[in-house]
Amino acid sequence: RLLERGLGQHDPHRTRESASGSTTRIERASCARQPFATLSGAGSVTAVRYVDATAPKDGTVIGEFLPGIITQSIVTPDRYCIENGSTKTLKPSWVTTVSSSAGLSSISRLYLNPEHPPGWTATLGGRLDMWRAYDGYNITGSTAVAQPPVQAGNFSPKASIGWQINPEWNTKFNYGQAVRYPTVTELYQIVSVGATNVVPNPNLLPETAQSFEWSIEHRDRRTMARFSLFEEDTANALISQTSTINNTPTTNFQNVGLIRNRGFEFAGEVKDVGIKGLDLSGSVTYVDSKIISNPNFSSTFGSYSVGMWAPYVPQWRGTAVANYKPDDKWSFTAAGRVQGLMYSTLDNSDYVHNVYGAFDPFFVVDLKARYQFMPHAAVELGIDNVGDYKYFLFHPFPQRTVIASLKATF
């Protein structure tokens, strides 16, 4: 579960998974100059081992008490381990350790989820987390650093209150708190991804998010419409940033004091519009995402982050889908997707579009036809991004693409 963090998904590598659930990742990089680097010469080999030892997911029901109220108490200890301890320089007859990293973290959770008897529309619950990260160390050359252990305990409550106004209308209010703890990769792992160095931060704090949502919904036999207002306040948000240090791209992890996301969403669907089998659905979401506090931010250019847009959150996002099924065999779908501008930096300094690293706004339309020629087999033909729209989401996204497929189920 940790391979996606700190390691480029397009980098050539090999992985090996053992019966115990650990995963070892092998990478080789040559020290020779191109073009000879791909042929021979001294190089380096990095072996990274991840261990995820997790208790059975179904947990154990501890007890039942209070007439009409069922309480489930589930304990699910999670343990994560990273060993990046075999980065070595290879020469004809001897091997030297260059760097080594290791660390452990564990989480113990207690879930409490009492529910009211049938007919009630109120649910209260909570979760207790005990987190500890320990045995972290980093070795670079002849320098070894033992990282201090960190631990935290958090209780996360939740509440949901609903009112069925009449058979077609209902309204609901939800509140919840959630905690995300730093991973061992963010705390301890030193690694290079291509030309980019990834630097850990052993002093990271857990991020805590409090979420509020109110919604009102109308639903009948042919239509559904829902309007929601929401807000999420995230304290000590865990954010990764890439900057240039000594002419080398460097990614680091940091806590942002407070990020506030608030906005609204409208979603709806209508069946049999005008003719039988034609269904329409769609949604539109607006988010005002701002950095409220960030005392640890520093910039060599005199920029600032407070009041800026939070990274990776678009202001507008919308979808629209039309699906027509004239019979049980044929299905035709047209879908449109639109998304506003996103920033990836805390000070919103990445304002140049259509370049690597940019997150551009886009509007694309996809088409698909499906024919079920047998009960367990179907053929599909589709065109993604019909308008051949060019945009970047860190890297270029596919332009017009034709897709054909044959599917069979057994």
mmCIF file of C-alpha atoms in Angstrom, residues 79-385:
data_model
loop_
_atom_site.group_PDB
_atom_site.id
_atom_site.type_symbol
_atom_site.label_atom_id
_atom_site.label_comp_id
_atom_site.label_asym_id
_atom_site.label_seq_id
_atom_site.Cartn_x
_atom_site.Cartn_y
_atom_site.Cartn_z
ATOM 1 C CA ARG A 79 1.405 -2.280 11.265
ATOM 2 C CA TYR A 80 3.581 -0.847 8.522
ATOM 3 C CA CYS A 81 7.301 -1.334 8.065
ATOM 4 C CA ILE A 82 9.759 0.106 5.557
ATOM 5 C CA GLU A 83 13.313 -1.056 5.028
ATOM 6 C CA ASN A 84 15.355 0.774 2.432
ATOM 7 C CA GLY A 85 18.609 -0.670 3.618
ATOM 8 C CA SER A 86 20.476 -1.970 0.594
ATOM 9 C CA THR A 87 21.377 0.943 -1.606
ATOM 10 C CA LYS A 88 24.845 -0.120 -2.708
ATOM 11 C CA THR A 89 27.523 1.001 -5.182
ATOM 12 C CA LEU A 90 28.514 -1.913 -7.414
ATOM 13 C CA LYS A 91 32.095 -2.323 -8.636
ATOM 14 C CA PRO A 92 33.868 -5.349 -10.151
ATOM 15 C CA SER A 93 34.887 -7.012 -6.911
ATOM 16 C CA TRP A 94 33.421 -5.210 -3.934
ATOM 17 C CA VAL A 95 30.245 -3.591 -2.587
ATOM 18 C CA THR A 96 29.878 -0.476 -0.388
ATOM 19 C CA THR A 97 26.714 0.680 1.401
ATOM 20 C CA VAL A 98 25.813 4.223 0.348
ATOM 21 C CA SER A 99 22.578 4.885 2.238
ATOM 22 C CA SER A 100 20.032 3.099 4.383
ATOM 23 C CA SER A 101 16.603 4.015 5.760
ATOM 24 C CA ALA A 102 14.157 2.178 7.977
ATOM 25 C CA GLY A 103 11.185 2.834 10.182
ATOM 26 C CA LEU A 104 8.017 1.387 11.673
ATOM 27 C CA SER A 105 4.562 2.689 12.430
ATOM 28 C CA SER A 106 1.490 1.078 13.908
ATOM 29 C CA ILE A 107 -2.166 2.006 14.441
ATOM 30 C CA SER A 108 -4.659 0.431 16.831
ATOM 31 C CA ARG A 109 -8.307 1.330 16.236
ATOM 32 C CA LEU A 110 -11.440 0.854 18.296
ATOM 33 C CA TYR A 111 -14.697 1.415 16.399
ATOM 34 C CA LEU A 112 -17.892 2.292 18.240
ATOM 35 C CA ASN A 113 -21.009 2.487 16.070
ATOM 36 C CA PRO A 114 -24.295 2.469 17.982
ATOM 37 C CA GLU A 115 -27.425 2.760 15.808
ATOM 38 C CA HIS A 116 -30.946 3.670 16.835
ATOM 39 C CA PRO A 117 -33.792 1.189 16.309
ATOM 40 C CA PRO A 118 -35.625 1.101 12.945
ATOM 41 C CA GLY A 119 -37.674 4.221 12.333
ATOM 42 C CA TRP A 120 -35.094 6.566 13.808
ATOM 43 C CA THR A 121 -33.001 8.725 11.538
ATOM 44 C CA ALA A 122 -30.150 9.462 13.916
ATOM 45 C CA THR A 123 -26.806 7.671 14.096
ATOM 46 C CA LEU A 124 -23.987 8.410 16.517
ATOM 47 C CA GLY A 125 -20.575 6.790 16.468
ATOM 48 C CA GLY A 126 -16.905 7.179 17.157
ATOM 49 C CA ARG A 127 -13.480 5.705 16.607
ATOM 50 C CA LEU A 128 -10.431 5.661 18.856
ATOM 51 C CA ASP A 129 -6.982 5.543 17.209
ATOM 52 C CA MET A 130 -3.644 4.937 18.945
ATOM 53 C CA TRP A 131 -0.723 5.612 16.614
ATOM 54 C CA ARG A 132 3.012 5.186 17.099
ATOM 55 C CA ALA A 133 5.996 5.511 14.730
ATOM 56 C CA TYR A 134 9.311 4.164 15.979
ATOM 57 C CA ASP A 135 12.705 2.604 15.087
ATOM 58 C CA GLY A 136 13.308 5.130 12.332
ATOM 59 C CA TYR A 137 16.830 5.720 11.111
ATOM 60 C CA ASN A 138 18.640 7.137 8.099
ATOM 61 C CA ILE A 139 22.169 6.434 6.910
ATOM 62 C CA THR A 140 23.862 8.492 4.204
ATOM 63 C CA GLY A 141 27.480 7.612 3.566
ATOM 64 C CA SER A 142 29.161 7.456 6.970
ATOM 65 C CA THR A 143 26.465 9.529 8.729
ATOM 66 C CA ALA A 144 23.760 7.692 10.681
ATOM 67 C CA VAL A 145 20.773 9.383 12.334
ATOM 68 C CA ALA A 146 18.282 7.645 14.659
ATOM 69 C CA GLN A 147 14.927 9.383 14.381
ATOM 70 C CA PRO A 148 12.901 10.056 17.550
ATOM 71 C CA PRO A 149 9.717 8.031 18.100
ATOM 72 C CA VAL A 150 6.374 9.840 17.754
ATOM 73 C CA GLN A 151 2.921 8.824 18.920
ATOM 74 C CA ALA A 152 -0.616 10.170 19.129
ATOM 75 C CA GLY A 153 -4.092 9.154 20.238
ATOM 76 C CA ASN A 154 -7.287 10.504 18.711
ATOM 77 C CA PHE A 155 -11.017 10.018 19.136
ATOM 78 C CA SER A 156 -13.061 10.666 15.991
ATOM 79 C CA PRO A 157 -16.807 11.181 16.550
ATOM 80 C CA LYS A 158 -19.514 11.081 13.898
ATOM 81 C CA ALA A 159 -23.191 12.010 13.849
ATOM 82 C CA SER A 160 -25.978 11.835 11.292
ATOM 83 C CA ILE A 161 -29.486 13.207 11.773
ATOM 84 C CA GLY A 162 -32.133 12.797 9.082
ATOM 85 C CA TRP A 163 -35.757 13.804 8.622
ATOM 86 C CA GLN A 164 -38.111 12.126 6.155
ATOM 87 C CA ILE A 165 -40.347 15.131 5.433
ATOM 88 C CA ASN A 166 -42.743 13.106 3.271
ATOM 89 C CA PRO A 167 -42.427 10.081 0.966
ATOM 90 C CA GLU A 168 -40.617 12.140 -1.677
ATOM 91 C CA TRP A 169 -38.575 14.648 0.343
ATOM 92 C CA ASN A 170 -35.889 14.100 2.979
ATOM 93 C CA THR A 171 -33.152 16.170 4.566
ATOM 94 C CA LYS A 172 -30.039 15.142 6.463
ATOM 95 C CA PHE A 173 -27.188 16.680 8.470
ATOM 96 C CA ASN A 174 -23.863 14.849 8.821
ATOM 97 C CA TYR A 175 -20.856 15.591 10.988
ATOM 98 C CA GLY A 176 -17.634 13.634 11.221
ATOM 99 C CA GLN A 177 -14.016 13.887 12.236
ATOM 100 C CA ALA A 178 -11.200 11.911 10.657
ATOM 101 C CA VAL A 179 -7.475 11.606 11.292
ATOM 102 C CA ARG A 180 -4.716 10.709 8.830
ATOM 103 C CA TYR A 181 -1.367 9.720 10.265
ATOM 104 C CA PRO A 182 1.951 10.214 8.446
ATOM 105 C CA THR A 183 3.159 7.093 6.651
ATOM 106 C CA VAL A 184 6.590 5.607 7.230
ATOM 107 C CA THR A 185 7.512 6.824 3.738
ATOM 108 C CA GLU A 186 6.712 10.430 4.669
ATOM 109 C CA LEU A 187 8.500 10.093 7.998
ATOM 110 C CA TYR A 188 11.644 8.157 7.123
ATOM 111 C CA GLN A 189 12.275 7.186 3.507
ATOM 112 C CA ILE A 190 15.082 8.883 1.581
ATOM 113 C CA VAL A 191 14.886 7.965 -2.102
ATOM 114 C CA SER A 192 15.561 9.369 -5.555
ATOM 115 C CA VAL A 193 12.880 9.185 -8.248
ATOM 116 C CA GLY A 194 14.619 9.964 -11.514
ATOM 117 C CA ALA A 195 16.310 13.337 -11.026
ATOM 118 C CA THR A 196 14.142 14.210 -8.001
ATOM 119 C CA ASN A 197 15.224 13.641 -4.406
ATOM 120 C CA VAL A 198 12.500 12.742 -1.897
ATOM 121 C CA VAL A 199 13.298 13.994 1.609
ATOM 122 C CA PRO A 200 11.288 12.662 4.600
ATOM 123 C CA ASN A 201 10.196 14.638 7.643
ATOM 124 C CA PRO A 202 10.318 12.692 10.958
ATOM 125 C CA ASN A 203 8.553 15.547 12.796
ATOM 126 C CA LEU A 204 5.261 15.395 10.888
ATOM 127 C CA LEU A 205 2.022 15.657 12.868
ATOM 128 C CA PRO A 206 -1.227 13.803 12.123
ATOM 129 C CA GLU A 207 -3.758 15.781 10.096
ATOM 130 C CA THR A 208 -7.275 16.155 11.474
ATOM 131 C CA ALA A 209 -10.333 16.956 9.358
ATOM 132 C CA GLN A 210 -13.759 18.016 10.609
ATOM 133 C CA SER A 211 -16.527 17.700 8.021
ATOM 134 C CA PHE A 212 -20.050 19.162 7.977
ATOM 135 C CA GLU A 213 -22.728 18.511 5.354
ATOM 136 C CA TRP A 214 -26.397 19.400 4.984
ATOM 137 C CA SER A 215 -28.450 18.003 2.130
ATOM 138 C CA ILE A 216 -32.036 18.017 0.926
ATOM 139 C CA GLU A 217 -33.249 15.457 -1.592
ATOM 140 C CA HIS A 218 -36.331 14.832 -3.686
ATOM 141 C CA ARG A 219 -36.876 11.376 -5.165
ATOM 142 C CA ASP A 220 -39.776 9.785 -7.003
ATOM 143 C CA ARG A 221 -40.258 7.047 -9.567
ATOM 144 C CA ARG A 222 -38.577 8.942 -12.447
ATOM 145 C CA THR A 223 -36.461 11.696 -10.927
ATOM 146 C CA MET A 224 -33.896 12.414 -8.247
ATOM 147 C CA ALA A 225 -32.549 15.831 -7.243
ATOM 148 C CA ARG A 226 -30.171 16.549 -4.361
ATOM 149 C CA PHE A 227 -28.648 19.812 -3.140
ATOM 150 C CA SER A 228 -25.831 19.826 -0.569
ATOM 151 C CA LEU A 229 -23.846 22.393 1.375
ATOM 152 C CA PHE A 230 -20.554 21.241 2.878
ATOM 153 C CA GLU A 231 -17.453 22.385 4.725
ATOM 154 C CA GLU A 232 -14.282 20.568 5.707
ATOM 155 C CA ASP A 233 -11.624 22.102 7.963
ATOM 156 C CA THR A 234 -8.288 20.273 7.895
ATOM 157 C CA ALA A 235 -5.697 21.082 10.561
ATOM 158 C CA ASN A 236 -2.024 20.141 10.031
ATOM 159 C CA ALA A 237 -2.821 19.011 6.481
ATOM 160 C CA LEU A 238 -0.137 16.684 5.111
ATOM 161 C CA ILE A 239 1.052 18.176 1.824
ATOM 162 C CA SER A 240 4.003 17.239 -0.405
ATOM 163 C CA GLN A 241 5.812 20.000 -2.295
ATOM 164 C CA THR A 242 8.599 19.906 -4.885
ATOM 165 C CA SER A 243 11.124 22.720 -5.093
ATOM 166 C CA THR A 244 14.668 23.204 -6.390
ATOM 167 C CA ILE A 245 17.461 22.934 -3.833
ATOM 168 C CA ASN A 246 21.061 23.266 -5.075
ATOM 169 C CA ASN A 247 19.787 22.890 -8.650
ATOM 170 C CA THR A 248 18.141 19.550 -7.767
ATOM 171 C CA PRO A 249 14.354 19.007 -7.708
ATOM 172 C CA THR A 250 13.504 17.991 -4.150
ATOM 173 C CA THR A 251 10.185 16.750 -2.777
ATOM 174 C CA ASN A 252 9.474 17.233 0.907
ATOM 175 C CA PHE A 253 6.525 16.631 3.215
ATOM 176 C CA GLN A 254 5.100 19.276 5.541
ATOM 177 C CA ASN A 255 2.134 20.188 7.713
ATOM 178 C CA VAL A 256 -0.080 23.108 6.653
ATOM 179 C CA GLY A 257 -1.716 24.789 9.651
ATOM 180 C CA LEU A 258 -5.344 24.963 8.449
ATOM 181 C CA ILE A 259 -7.099 24.434 5.105
ATOM 182 C CA ARG A 260 -10.800 25.213 4.687
ATOM 183 C CA ASN A 261 -12.941 23.700 1.926
ATOM 184 C CA ARG A 262 -16.543 24.882 1.663
ATOM 185 C CA GLY A 263 -19.017 24.799 -1.171
ATOM 186 C CA PHE A 264 -22.119 23.231 -2.650
ATOM 187 C CA GLU A 265 -23.101 20.373 -4.938
ATOM 188 C CA PHE A 266 -26.175 19.755 -7.053
ATOM 189 C CA ALA A 267 -26.843 16.307 -8.515
ATOM 190 C CA GLY A 268 -29.822 14.955 -10.375
ATOM 191 C CA GLU A 269 -31.156 12.321 -12.731
ATOM 192 C CA VAL A 270 -34.268 11.886 -14.877
ATOM 193 C CA LYS A 271 -35.456 8.621 -16.449
ATOM 194 C CA ASP A 272 -37.352 8.153 -19.725
ATOM 195 C CA VAL A 273 -36.923 11.740 -20.918
ATOM 196 C CA GLY A 274 -39.258 12.202 -23.885
ATOM 197 C CA ILE A 275 -38.871 8.582 -24.991
ATOM 198 C CA LYS A 276 -38.623 5.339 -23.083
ATOM 199 C CA GLY A 277 -35.048 4.305 -22.343
ATOM 200 C CA LEU A 278 -33.447 7.799 -22.460
ATOM 201 C CA ASP A 279 -31.948 8.701 -19.065
ATOM 202 C CA LEU A 280 -30.143 11.940 -18.163
ATOM 203 C CA SER A 281 -27.952 12.559 -15.114
ATOM 204 C CA GLY A 282 -25.386 15.085 -13.993
ATOM 205 C CA SER A 283 -23.764 16.994 -11.178
ATOM 206 C CA VAL A 284 -21.989 20.282 -10.542
ATOM 207 C CA THR A 285 -19.726 21.048 -7.590
ATOM 208 C CA TYR A 286 -18.252 24.349 -6.408
ATOM 209 C CA VAL A 287 -15.502 24.472 -3.756
ATOM 210 C CA ASP A 288 -13.945 27.521 -2.128
ATOM 211 C CA SER A 289 -10.663 25.993 -0.946
ATOM 212 C CA LYS A 290 -8.372 28.351 0.941
ATOM 213 C CA ILE A 291 -5.275 28.113 3.130
ATOM 214 C CA ILE A 292 -6.252 29.840 6.377
ATOM 215 C CA SER A 293 -3.042 29.347 8.361
ATOM 216 C CA ASN A 294 0.452 28.170 7.469
ATOM 217 C CA PRO A 295 3.064 29.527 9.927
ATOM 218 C CA ASN A 296 5.821 27.185 8.690
ATOM 219 C CA PHE A 297 5.736 28.442 5.091
ATOM 220 C CA SER A 298 8.891 30.132 3.777
ATOM 221 C CA SER A 299 9.796 31.361 0.313
ATOM 222 C CA THR A 300 13.005 32.697 -1.223
ATOM 223 C CA PHE A 301 10.893 34.757 -3.644
ATOM 224 C CA GLY A 302 8.870 36.615 -1.026
ATOM 225 C CA SER A 303 5.620 34.793 -1.863
ATOM 226 C CA TYR A 304 3.035 33.745 0.708
ATOM 227 C CA SER A 305 0.497 30.949 1.083
ATOM 228 C CA VAL A 306 -2.207 32.256 3.449
ATOM 229 C CA GLY A 307 -5.265 33.134 1.416
ATOM 230 C CA MET A 308 -4.083 31.091 -1.566
ATOM 231 C CA TRP A 309 -5.973 28.207 -3.179
ATOM 232 C CA ALA A 310 -5.255 24.816 -1.593
ATOM 233 C CA PRO A 311 -3.255 22.449 -3.844
ATOM 234 C CA TYR A 312 -5.049 19.958 -6.101
ATOM 235 C CA VAL A 313 -8.600 21.267 -5.500
ATOM 236 C CA PRO A 314 -10.460 22.665 -8.559
ATOM 237 C CA GLN A 315 -12.987 25.440 -8.002
ATOM 238 C CA TRP A 316 -15.564 23.933 -10.370
ATOM 239 C CA ARG A 317 -16.243 20.380 -11.465
ATOM 240 C CA GLY A 318 -19.176 18.999 -13.389
ATOM 241 C CA THR A 319 -20.486 15.960 -15.268
ATOM 242 C CA ALA A 320 -23.383 15.313 -17.640
ATOM 243 C CA VAL A 321 -24.410 11.877 -18.936
ATOM 244 C CA ALA A 322 -27.037 10.808 -21.457
ATOM 245 C CA ASN A 323 -27.752 7.090 -21.799
ATOM 246 C CA TYR A 324 -30.188 5.574 -24.285
ATOM 247 C CA LYS A 325 -31.253 1.910 -24.206
ATOM 248 C CA PRO A 326 -33.782 1.218 -26.972
ATOM 249 C CA ASP A 327 -33.892 -2.468 -26.014
ATOM 250 C CA ASP A 328 -32.070 -5.103 -23.953
ATOM 251 C CA LYS A 329 -29.244 -5.453 -26.472
ATOM 252 C CA TRP A 330 -28.215 -1.907 -27.443
ATOM 253 C CA SER A 331 -26.906 0.920 -25.246
ATOM 254 C CA PHE A 332 -25.590 4.342 -26.321
ATOM 255 C CA THR A 333 -23.856 6.768 -23.939
ATOM 256 C CA ALA A 334 -22.586 10.331 -24.266
ATOM 257 C CA ALA A 335 -20.780 11.910 -21.298
ATOM 258 C CA GLY A 336 -19.213 15.308 -20.735
ATOM 259 C CA ARG A 337 -16.701 16.218 -18.027
ATOM 260 C CA VAL A 338 -15.507 19.681 -17.070
ATOM 261 C CA GLN A 339 -12.990 20.728 -14.429
ATOM 262 C CA GLY A 340 -11.524 24.076 -13.454
ATOM 263 C CA LEU A 341 -7.949 25.138 -12.849
ATOM 264 C CA MET A 342 -5.917 23.505 -10.078
ATOM 265 C CA TYR A 343 -2.654 24.555 -8.452
ATOM 266 C CA SER A 344 0.009 22.216 -7.096
ATOM 267 C CA THR A 345 1.961 24.759 -5.032
ATOM 268 C CA LEU A 346 1.024 26.366 -1.732
ATOM 269 C CA ASP A 347 1.688 29.894 -3.040
ATOM 270 C CA ASN A 348 -0.123 29.216 -6.379
ATOM 271 C CA SER A 349 3.024 30.128 -8.299
ATOM 272 C CA ASP A 350 2.491 27.395 -10.918
ATOM 273 C CA TYR A 351 0.279 29.513 -13.175
ATOM 274 C CA VAL A 352 1.827 28.484 -16.523
ATOM 275 C CA HIS A 353 -0.440 26.154 -18.510
ATOM 276 C CA ASN A 354 0.189 23.330 -20.984
ATOM 277 C CA VAL A 355 3.571 22.336 -19.513
ATOM 278 C CA TYR A 356 4.740 19.374 -17.431
ATOM 279 C CA GLY A 357 3.661 19.836 -13.832
ATOM 280 C CA ALA A 358 0.632 21.989 -14.726
ATOM 281 C CA PHE A 359 -2.974 21.113 -13.813
ATOM 282 C CA ASP A 360 -5.031 22.654 -16.594
ATOM 283 C CA PRO A 361 -8.788 23.175 -16.820
ATOM 284 C CA PHE A 362 -10.491 20.911 -19.359
ATOM 285 C CA PHE A 363 -13.760 19.944 -21.007
ATOM 286 C CA VAL A 364 -13.993 16.581 -22.735
ATOM 287 C CA VAL A 365 -16.802 14.526 -24.274
ATOM 288 C CA ASP A 366 -16.793 10.716 -24.466
ATOM 289 C CA LEU A 367 -19.018 8.459 -26.591
ATOM 290 C CA LYS A 368 -19.666 4.730 -26.266
ATOM 291 C CA ALA A 369 -21.915 2.130 -27.922
ATOM 292 C CA ARG A 370 -22.513 -1.353 -26.518
ATOM 293 C CA TYR A 371 -24.170 -4.398 -28.110
ATOM 294 C CA GLN A 372 -25.069 -7.428 -25.995
ATOM 295 C CA PHE A 373 -25.097 -10.112 -28.690
ATOM 296 C CA MET A 374 -25.144 -13.028 -26.219
ATOM 297 C CA PRO A 375 -26.342 -13.351 -22.613
ATOM 298 C CA HIS A 376 -22.737 -13.440 -21.369
ATOM 299 C CA ALA A 377 -20.897 -11.543 -24.127
ATOM 300 C CA ALA A 378 -20.909 -7.985 -25.452
ATOM 301 C CA VAL A 379 -18.929 -5.801 -27.814
ATOM 302 C CA GLU A 380 -18.185 -2.125 -27.144
ATOM 303 C CA LEU A 381 -16.885 0.742 -29.279
ATOM 304 C CA GLY A 382 -16.061 4.131 -27.821
ATOM 305 C CA ILE A 383 -14.281 7.417 -28.465
ATOM 306 C CA ASP A 384 -12.755 9.267 -25.509
ATOM 307 C CA ASN A 385 -12.096 13.004 -25.777
#
